[in-house]
Amino acid sequence: MSNRKIIIILAALVGFFIAAGWAGVSQIYHQDEHRWVMIADPANGVDSPHPPMLKFLLRAGADIFGFERLRLVPLIFGLLNLLLIFWAARLWSKSNQIALWAAGLFAVSSYSLIAALQVDIDGAILPFFVLLAVICYFKFTEEVQLVYKLLWLGLLCLVVINGLLTKLSFALLIGVLAADYFSHLWFNQRQRLGTALKKWLKLILPVLAVSIGFFYLYTTKLAVVADYAEGFKIFNFHQRAYFDLAFKVMKSLVWLSPLLTLPVLAALFNRQFLKKYRFWFLYLLANLLFYLVLLDFSKLTVERYFMFSIAPAAIIAGAWLGKRFAGFQLSKNRVIFTLSAATIIVVSRLILQLPAAVLPLNPKAAYVQHIKALDFGFLIPFSGGSGPIGFYLSAWFIILTWLAALVALAAILAGRGRKAIWLILFLLLGLGYNLIVTGEYLFGRLYGSPAKIARAGVDYITNEPIIKQVITYNDIGAYELKTAGKYTSRFYTAPARDYTKKLKEFRGHYLIIDFPVIDKRSAYWNLISKCDLTKKFTDKYVDSYIFDCRSLPPDWSGQN
C-alpha cells in the first residue's frame, strides 16, 4: 500500500472521528463532569483528590474554548490517541495495513467516541499517556545504539511523570512495563537470569526513581489523597454488590461492541497472538484484576474505568481482523457484501422497531423477571458517572447482534465453507452495531434523547425567574443550575442512599429528567408527584418534568 493511500485513509478516519465528536461537544455536562468544570474555574475554589494534570488542561481549555465547550479538550486527546494507536499498531505488526485496521476500529467505536467526549481522566487523557509511554518503551527495547536507547528512556521517564500527574492508577502501567520487559529479556532473548536482571534494572531503576520522586514530592503532601483512597475497600468479597457489578461490566462490553471484544477473545486462544501481543494482554489483565478483584468498584461507575480496554482492544482486534482480511478483494465479493449489508439493514430495522418496555433501573427486579421469562422486549439505559448523560438501546438488538457476531466468529475460526462470507458478516454486524449506538448517543432518534430533553428542562428553569431552588434527579443539569444560582441538591434512586427526609422537607422545584426512569411506585415518586406539574417535555421514550413543591404544607409527610 502506497504512502499516499495510507495518508488518505488515515485522514478519512480522522475526519470521521472529528465529525462524530463535534456532534457531541455541546451535550450537557453530567454528574462528575460538572465537578471538573467547577474545578477548572479557579473562582470556585474547588479542588480534586486527583493529580493536577486534568485541572491544568481544563483551565487551559476554558481560556481557549470557554467553559461550555470543555468537551473539546478530551476530544483533542481522543484524536491524538487515534494517531498513537496507528503508530503503536504499526510498531507491533510492522504492517501499515494492520495499523490502519487498528486506527479504523478505534475511529468507528462508539466507546472510543464516548471516551473522547467525557470530561474526566479515564476516557482520553490517561490513555494518551499510556500509549505514549508504551511507544517509548517499545522504541527503547528495539533500539541498538546506546544514544537512541538513552533518548527513548529519557522520554519514557518524562511521560511517566506526566502519567502519574494525570492519575495514580498509571502505576499499573509501570508494573506491566516491568513484567513485560523481564519477560522480553528472559524468554524472548533467552538471556541468562543474571544478565536479564542487570538489563532489566537499567530500565526499571530510572523509571522507579522518577515514580518514587513523584510520590515524595506530590502525594505525600496531599492528605486529601489519602482520605480519598480510604474510601476504596480491598478484598471485601462478601460485601460487594455483584449483580450491580455484573450489570455495569455488561454495559461496558456493550459499549466496546462485538467488533472489538470478540477478536480479542479469539486471539486469547492463538499462541502466536498471545506471544506477539503479550504486553497488551498483560495490561488488560492487570486492569481487570485491579478493578474487579483488588478494589470494590461495584457501586462506582465501572463503565468509565473500563475505558482502559479501548486502545488495547483496537490494537489486538485490528491485528486479528487485518490478518484474516489479508488478500481480501472487495471486487470479487461485491455481491456478497451488498446482499449482507442489505440483509443486516433490513433485519436491524425490524428489530429496532419492535415495541419495548421502559423499566426502572432501581430496583432491578423488573429486569430479572424479563430475563427469567426470556422476554427481551425492553430498553436498557446506558449512562456513566462522568458522561454521557445516556441513551436507550434495545435489549433484543444487543443480544441478537452479539449472537449473530458469535456465530460468524465461530464459522471463521472453524474455517468451513466460504470464509469471506463470514468475515463480511462479522465486519458489517460490528460496524452497523457501532453506528447505531453512536447515533443513539449523539441524537437519540430511535428512542429519544435524554441530552436534548435535559437541555430543554435546564433552559426553561434558568430562564424562569419564579424558580429559585431546584433539586435535580441524577444530578442532571447541575453545572447550569449552579451557574444560574438555582441548584439546591440532588437525589438518586440507588438503594444504598436514602433521600426521603430531604425530599419531605424541601419546598422548591424539582427537575426530573426521567432517565433512567424512576419506579412510579417508589416512595420518591409518591412524594414528588404530589406537587404541581409546571412543565413536561417528551422525546419518544424519554420524559422530563418540572415540579413545583413550594405550596406544600410545612408538616406534609408525603401522604395523600
XYZ file of C-alpha atoms in Angstrom, residues 10-532:
523
model
C -5.949 7.874 7.848
C -7.185 11.369 7.018
C -10.657 9.951 6.310
C -10.672 8.203 9.703
C -9.574 11.410 11.402
C -12.291 13.345 9.582
C -14.968 10.840 10.604
C -13.832 10.938 14.234
C -13.806 14.750 14.318
C -17.248 14.984 12.688
C -18.788 12.500 15.155
C -17.094 14.198 18.083
C -18.194 17.663 17.005
C -21.814 16.497 17.054
C -21.467 15.766 20.785
C -19.354 18.623 22.158
C -22.403 20.652 23.202
C -24.069 17.906 25.226
C -24.995 18.897 28.757
C -22.454 18.049 31.476
C -23.412 15.010 33.536
C -22.751 14.136 37.196
C -18.982 14.193 37.921
C -18.332 16.151 34.727
C -19.805 19.292 36.234
C -17.415 18.967 39.189
C -14.464 19.001 36.800
C -15.844 22.109 35.125
C -16.180 23.746 38.548
C -12.620 22.652 39.396
C -11.371 24.180 36.152
C -12.643 27.599 37.255
C -10.306 28.935 40.000
C -13.057 31.334 41.122
C -14.977 28.383 42.595
C -12.163 27.296 44.910
C -12.998 23.621 44.264
C -10.151 21.082 44.329
C -9.773 17.432 43.391
C -8.104 14.477 45.145
C -6.599 13.504 41.795
C -3.242 14.799 40.489
C -3.414 18.197 38.761
C -2.975 17.335 35.073
C -6.667 17.355 34.114
C -7.323 20.504 36.119
C -4.453 22.224 34.297
C -5.682 21.049 30.884
C -9.272 22.100 31.557
C -8.211 25.554 32.750
C -6.209 25.986 29.556
C -9.162 24.672 27.558
C -11.539 27.090 29.274
C -9.281 30.008 28.299
C -9.357 28.874 24.656
C -12.827 27.386 24.152
C -14.844 28.628 27.135
C -16.400 26.600 29.952
C -19.346 25.499 27.789
C -17.043 23.744 25.291
C -14.684 21.830 27.559
C -15.519 18.563 25.802
C -13.141 19.770 23.106
C -10.211 19.078 25.465
C -10.741 15.289 25.689
C -11.796 15.242 22.025
C -8.370 16.598 21.033
C -6.712 13.888 23.126
C -9.032 11.294 21.598
C -7.851 12.386 18.168
C -4.225 12.114 19.295
C -4.990 8.640 20.642
C -6.235 7.590 17.218
C -2.881 8.587 15.705
C -0.925 6.949 18.539
C -2.877 3.720 18.057
C -1.898 3.745 14.389
C 1.746 4.245 15.419
C 1.684 1.588 18.155
C -0.084 -0.952 15.943
C 2.484 -0.391 13.186
C 5.341 -0.875 15.672
C 3.891 -4.184 16.846
C 2.774 -5.550 13.479
C 5.322 -3.960 11.093
C 2.346 -3.506 8.772
C 0.664 -0.305 7.626
C -2.486 -2.210 6.722
C -2.891 -3.670 10.196
C -2.131 -0.257 11.694
C -4.993 1.163 9.598
C -7.274 -1.615 10.836
C -6.485 -0.707 14.456
C -6.981 3.016 13.821
C -10.197 2.286 11.917
C -11.649 0.189 14.737
C -10.855 2.961 17.193
C -12.390 5.611 14.920
C -15.718 3.802 14.446
C -16.015 2.536 18.020
C -18.871 4.175 19.936
C -16.951 3.520 23.179
C -13.920 5.486 21.974
C -16.176 8.376 20.913
C -17.895 8.440 24.303
C -14.475 8.320 25.973
C -13.234 11.196 23.807
C -16.186 13.395 24.807
C -16.120 12.591 28.518
C -14.858 15.415 30.732
C -12.825 13.187 33.004
C -9.473 11.436 33.278
C -10.057 7.847 32.188
C -11.634 8.429 28.782
C -8.934 10.091 26.674
C -6.319 11.833 28.886
C -4.937 8.811 30.753
C -4.899 6.558 27.637
C -2.881 9.238 25.816
C -0.025 8.974 28.326
C -0.372 5.177 28.433
C 0.001 4.915 24.651
C 2.865 7.408 24.592
C 4.702 5.546 27.361
C 4.221 2.208 25.606
C 5.609 3.597 22.341
C 8.678 4.978 24.168
C 9.131 1.606 25.878
C 8.881 -0.276 22.584
C 11.412 2.009 20.900
C 13.749 1.583 23.887
C 13.658 -2.214 23.554
C 14.025 -2.032 19.767
C 16.975 0.376 19.548
C 20.514 -0.979 19.429
C 22.564 2.218 19.559
C 23.109 3.458 23.108
C 22.437 7.114 22.363
C 18.970 6.388 20.962
C 18.258 3.907 23.746
C 19.018 6.620 26.332
C 16.897 9.116 24.394
C 13.825 6.860 24.481
C 14.479 6.016 28.130
C 14.554 9.729 28.970
C 11.324 10.293 27.059
C 9.752 7.335 28.855
C 10.647 8.817 32.250
C 9.182 12.167 31.185
C 5.931 10.501 30.089
C 5.802 8.530 33.356
C 5.951 11.788 35.306
C 3.067 13.212 33.277
C 1.132 9.965 33.557
C 1.413 9.974 37.343
C 0.411 13.641 37.333
C -2.735 12.526 35.494
C -3.911 9.649 37.705
C -2.229 7.450 40.281
C -3.586 4.301 38.616
C -0.999 4.994 35.904
C 1.230 2.998 38.254
C -0.465 -0.126 36.841
C 1.243 0.538 33.529
C 4.631 0.811 35.241
C 4.118 -2.647 36.740
C 3.135 -4.071 33.352
C 6.174 -2.462 31.701
C 8.434 -4.061 34.313
C 6.855 -7.514 33.913
C 6.879 -7.386 30.120
C 10.489 -6.202 29.878
C 11.746 -9.008 32.113
C 9.751 -11.487 30.037
C 11.222 -9.949 26.884
C 14.790 -10.393 28.158
C 14.456 -13.835 29.684
C 12.029 -15.621 27.349
C 12.279 -13.780 24.024
C 16.035 -13.142 24.022
C 16.850 -16.287 26.044
C 19.315 -14.422 28.234
C 20.712 -15.826 31.464
C 18.859 -14.852 34.597
C 21.705 -12.698 35.946
C 22.206 -10.891 32.630
C 18.453 -10.394 32.228
C 18.177 -8.908 35.730
C 21.044 -6.455 35.073
C 19.472 -5.212 31.830
C 16.050 -5.168 33.452
C 17.324 -2.918 36.232
C 18.773 -0.469 33.680
C 15.226 0.287 32.565
C 13.356 -0.192 35.818
C 15.594 1.779 38.195
C 15.267 5.128 36.330
C 11.504 4.654 35.990
C 11.187 3.701 39.661
C 13.324 6.659 40.702
C 11.036 9.001 38.776
C 7.956 7.364 40.295
C 9.278 7.468 43.871
C 10.310 11.083 43.389
C 6.826 11.921 42.236
C 5.240 10.252 45.245
C 7.590 12.058 47.590
C 7.129 15.492 46.052
C 3.420 15.284 45.394
C 1.259 12.670 47.022
C 2.825 12.808 50.490
C 1.913 16.487 50.653
C -1.760 15.895 49.928
C -3.654 14.443 52.863
C -6.781 14.593 50.720
C -5.336 11.831 48.512
C -5.019 9.522 51.494
C -8.533 10.361 52.639
C -9.851 9.689 49.136
C -8.032 6.345 48.926
C -9.535 5.199 52.231
C -12.942 5.158 50.549
C -11.908 2.160 48.428
C -12.283 -1.245 50.045
C -9.775 -4.016 49.358
C -10.702 -7.712 49.057
C -14.147 -7.205 50.637
C -15.644 -10.018 48.566
C -18.516 -10.714 50.945
C -19.828 -7.116 50.809
C -19.771 -6.449 47.086
C -22.898 -5.778 45.028
C -22.190 -8.467 42.448
C -25.401 -8.013 40.459
C -24.735 -4.283 40.034
C -21.117 -5.017 39.116
C -22.149 -7.605 36.511
C -24.706 -5.176 35.074
C -22.069 -2.433 34.703
C -19.472 -4.790 33.216
C -22.101 -5.939 30.722
C -22.792 -2.320 29.773
C -19.056 -1.747 29.283
C -18.870 -4.720 26.904
C -21.951 -3.449 25.052
C -20.125 -0.144 24.561
C -16.951 -1.940 23.482
C -19.072 -3.908 20.952
C -18.572 -7.376 19.442
C -16.307 -5.803 16.814
C -13.611 -5.081 19.412
C -14.431 -7.661 22.083
C -14.768 -10.942 20.193
C -11.490 -10.760 18.201
C -9.613 -10.157 21.467
C -11.234 -13.261 22.990
C -10.399 -15.252 19.845
C -6.793 -14.060 19.987
C -6.518 -15.453 23.537
C -6.604 -18.957 22.042
C -3.921 -18.255 19.465
C -0.416 -18.803 20.810
C 1.120 -16.621 18.110
C -1.099 -13.667 19.032
C -0.583 -14.182 22.747
C 3.178 -14.087 22.303
C 3.259 -11.141 19.909
C 0.718 -9.013 21.800
C 1.745 -10.198 25.248
C 2.150 -6.652 26.547
C -1.407 -5.624 25.707
C -2.866 -8.782 27.208
C -0.844 -8.170 30.386
C -2.144 -4.612 30.533
C -5.740 -5.789 30.158
C -5.232 -8.437 32.842
C -3.627 -6.003 35.312
C -6.507 -3.548 34.994
C -9.163 -6.259 35.253
C -7.578 -7.569 38.453
C -7.366 -4.041 39.841
C -10.963 -3.026 39.112
C -12.715 -6.360 39.608
C -10.670 -8.170 42.254
C -8.389 -5.920 44.280
C -10.750 -2.969 44.866
C -14.513 -2.807 45.209
C -15.873 -0.750 42.324
C -19.281 -2.458 42.324
C -21.051 0.728 43.433
C -18.976 3.051 41.259
C -19.009 3.899 37.554
C -17.269 0.828 36.155
C -18.189 1.908 32.601
C -15.856 4.878 32.996
C -12.949 2.913 34.464
C -13.221 0.177 31.831
C -12.256 2.682 29.137
C -8.713 1.396 29.668
C -9.735 -1.509 27.395
C -10.440 0.530 24.253
C -6.893 1.090 22.954
C -5.584 -2.455 23.641
C -8.752 -3.949 22.149
C -8.405 -1.829 18.987
C -4.757 -2.870 18.552
C -5.350 -6.592 19.150
C -8.626 -6.747 17.203
C -7.068 -4.725 14.384
C -4.244 -7.263 14.086
C -6.654 -10.210 14.231
C -9.012 -8.835 11.592
C -6.203 -7.440 9.448
C -4.585 -10.865 9.248
C -7.841 -12.527 8.189
C -8.671 -9.876 5.621
C -5.185 -10.035 4.103
C -5.573 -10.519 0.369
C -9.308 -9.837 0.539
C -10.608 -8.225 -2.650
C -13.903 -6.395 -2.483
C -14.321 -6.575 -6.253
C -14.576 -10.377 -6.055
C -17.041 -10.262 -3.168
C -19.134 -7.248 -4.120
C -22.379 -9.254 -4.453
C -21.913 -10.951 -1.066
C -21.045 -7.613 0.528
C -24.114 -5.874 -0.920
C -26.535 -8.672 -0.009
C -25.093 -8.960 3.512
C -25.322 -5.205 4.080
C -28.910 -5.071 2.801
C -29.951 -8.037 4.966
C -28.382 -6.591 8.099
C -30.018 -3.192 7.497
C -33.479 -4.693 6.990
C -33.294 -7.106 9.929
C -31.818 -4.463 12.250
C -34.555 -2.017 11.314
C -37.233 -4.616 12.094
C -35.666 -5.413 15.468
C -35.242 -1.761 16.405
C -38.890 -1.047 15.601
C -40.213 -3.730 17.959
C -42.269 -2.317 20.868
C -40.168 -2.065 24.013
C -40.855 -1.570 27.708
C -39.031 1.074 29.735
C -38.050 -0.427 33.091
C -36.867 1.360 36.247
C -33.158 0.896 36.882
C -33.730 0.636 40.640
C -34.782 -1.801 41.848
C -33.663 -4.166 39.100
C -36.373 -6.736 39.826
C -38.175 -5.944 36.552
C -35.039 -6.754 34.554
C -34.631 -10.041 36.405
C -38.245 -11.006 35.715
C -37.926 -10.230 31.999
C -34.664 -12.156 31.686
C -36.063 -15.183 33.544
C -39.006 -15.201 31.135
C -36.592 -14.801 28.171
C -38.501 -11.655 27.296
C -36.005 -9.105 26.000
C -38.555 -6.615 24.776
C -37.214 -3.776 26.892
C -34.792 -0.875 26.642
C -31.524 -0.737 28.568
C -30.359 2.697 29.807
C -26.694 3.439 29.176
C -25.051 6.269 31.091
C -21.904 6.972 33.058
C -20.983 8.878 36.184
C -18.879 11.212 34.063
C -20.909 11.147 30.911
C -22.617 10.565 28.754
C -25.956 11.649 30.167
C -27.178 8.490 28.491
C -29.277 6.828 25.834
C -31.535 3.822 25.429
C -30.795 0.713 23.409
C -32.992 -2.292 22.625
C -32.121 -5.443 24.563
C -33.262 -7.546 21.597
C -30.930 -5.641 19.259
C -27.956 -6.088 21.588
C -28.499 -9.799 22.186
C -29.292 -10.779 18.602
C -26.378 -8.781 17.186
C -23.938 -10.347 19.642
C -25.301 -13.835 18.897
C -25.018 -13.274 15.151
C -21.464 -11.975 15.573
C -20.592 -15.032 17.706
C -21.935 -17.369 15.024
C -19.916 -15.545 12.359
C -16.787 -15.695 14.524
C -17.250 -19.424 15.179
C -17.588 -20.050 11.439
C -14.429 -18.022 10.761
C -12.459 -19.991 13.354
C -13.853 -23.309 12.113
C -12.661 -22.450 8.621
C -15.571 -24.185 6.946
C -17.392 -23.012 3.849
C -16.669 -19.674 2.236
C -14.791 -17.785 4.908
C -15.251 -14.492 3.034
C -18.993 -14.576 3.714
C -18.487 -14.882 7.467
C -15.754 -12.261 7.535
C -18.001 -9.801 5.718
C -20.934 -10.600 8.015
C -18.824 -10.160 11.136
C -17.389 -6.858 9.951
C -20.753 -5.432 8.814
C -22.501 -6.536 12.003
C -19.821 -4.802 14.072
C -19.833 -1.628 12.006
C -23.624 -1.383 11.958
C -23.819 -2.018 15.680
C -21.353 0.778 16.472
C -23.037 3.234 14.123
C -26.430 2.622 15.753
C -25.007 3.006 19.283
C -23.203 6.186 18.229
C -26.365 7.528 16.619
C -28.424 6.960 19.767
C -25.713 8.509 21.927
C -25.482 11.634 19.789
C -29.068 12.092 18.558
C -31.444 9.566 20.173
C -33.537 9.295 17.030
C -34.834 5.795 17.784
C -35.748 6.014 21.464
C -35.373 9.684 22.363
C -32.513 11.882 23.506
C -32.068 12.449 27.266
C -29.448 15.091 26.403
C -31.938 17.094 24.320
C -34.663 16.765 26.946
C -32.234 17.795 29.698
C -31.168 20.876 27.767
C -34.804 21.898 27.303
C -35.571 21.473 31.022
C -32.469 23.326 32.177
C -33.076 26.203 29.757
C -36.658 26.534 30.977
C -35.565 26.700 34.624
C -32.691 29.133 34.083
C -34.974 31.482 32.125
C -37.864 31.293 34.595
C -37.408 33.929 37.367
C -40.055 32.331 39.621
C -37.882 29.225 40.076
C -35.294 29.868 42.798
C -34.343 26.484 44.304
C -34.037 23.209 42.410
C -33.312 19.608 43.359
C -32.338 17.588 40.316
C -32.666 13.841 39.791
C -29.429 12.017 38.969
C -27.581 15.342 39.292
C -28.525 16.182 35.690
C -28.004 19.827 34.764
C -26.061 20.557 37.950
C -23.477 22.814 36.297
C -26.032 25.018 34.535
C -28.230 25.199 37.630
C -25.246 26.159 39.802
C -24.175 28.789 37.293
C -27.704 30.223 37.401
C -27.646 30.165 41.220
C -30.639 27.798 41.423
C -29.035 24.484 42.343
C -30.007 23.187 45.791
C -29.230 19.484 45.817
C -29.652 16.163 44.026
C -31.134 12.744 44.632
C -30.682 9.249 43.248
C -32.804 6.115 43.416
C -29.953 3.753 44.303
C -30.921 1.627 47.348
C -27.650 2.462 49.115
C -28.790 6.052 49.685
C -31.969 7.354 51.318
C -33.175 10.813 50.330
C -36.659 10.559 51.859
C -36.049 13.068 54.665
C -34.551 15.619 52.263
C -37.443 15.346 49.818
C -40.091 15.617 52.546
C -38.572 18.844 53.850
C -37.857 20.528 50.515
C -40.111 23.370 49.345
C -38.899 24.326 45.920
C -38.804 22.924 42.376
C -37.663 19.547 41.064
C -36.017 18.869 37.730
C -36.764 15.260 36.810
C -35.093 14.107 33.619
C -36.706 10.686 33.852
C -33.663 8.744 32.682
C -33.043 6.111 33.910
C -36.759 6.017 34.567
C -37.898 6.280 38.201
C -40.105 3.497 39.523
C -43.552 5.118 39.588
C -44.480 3.000 42.617
C -41.485 4.208 44.631
C -41.648 6.429 47.713
C -39.660 9.136 45.892
C -42.133 9.392 43.035
C -45.027 9.299 45.511
C -43.506 12.300 47.266
C -42.653 14.374 44.209
C -45.707 13.636 42.062
C -47.990 15.196 44.693
C -46.543 18.578 43.738
C -47.838 20.760 40.912
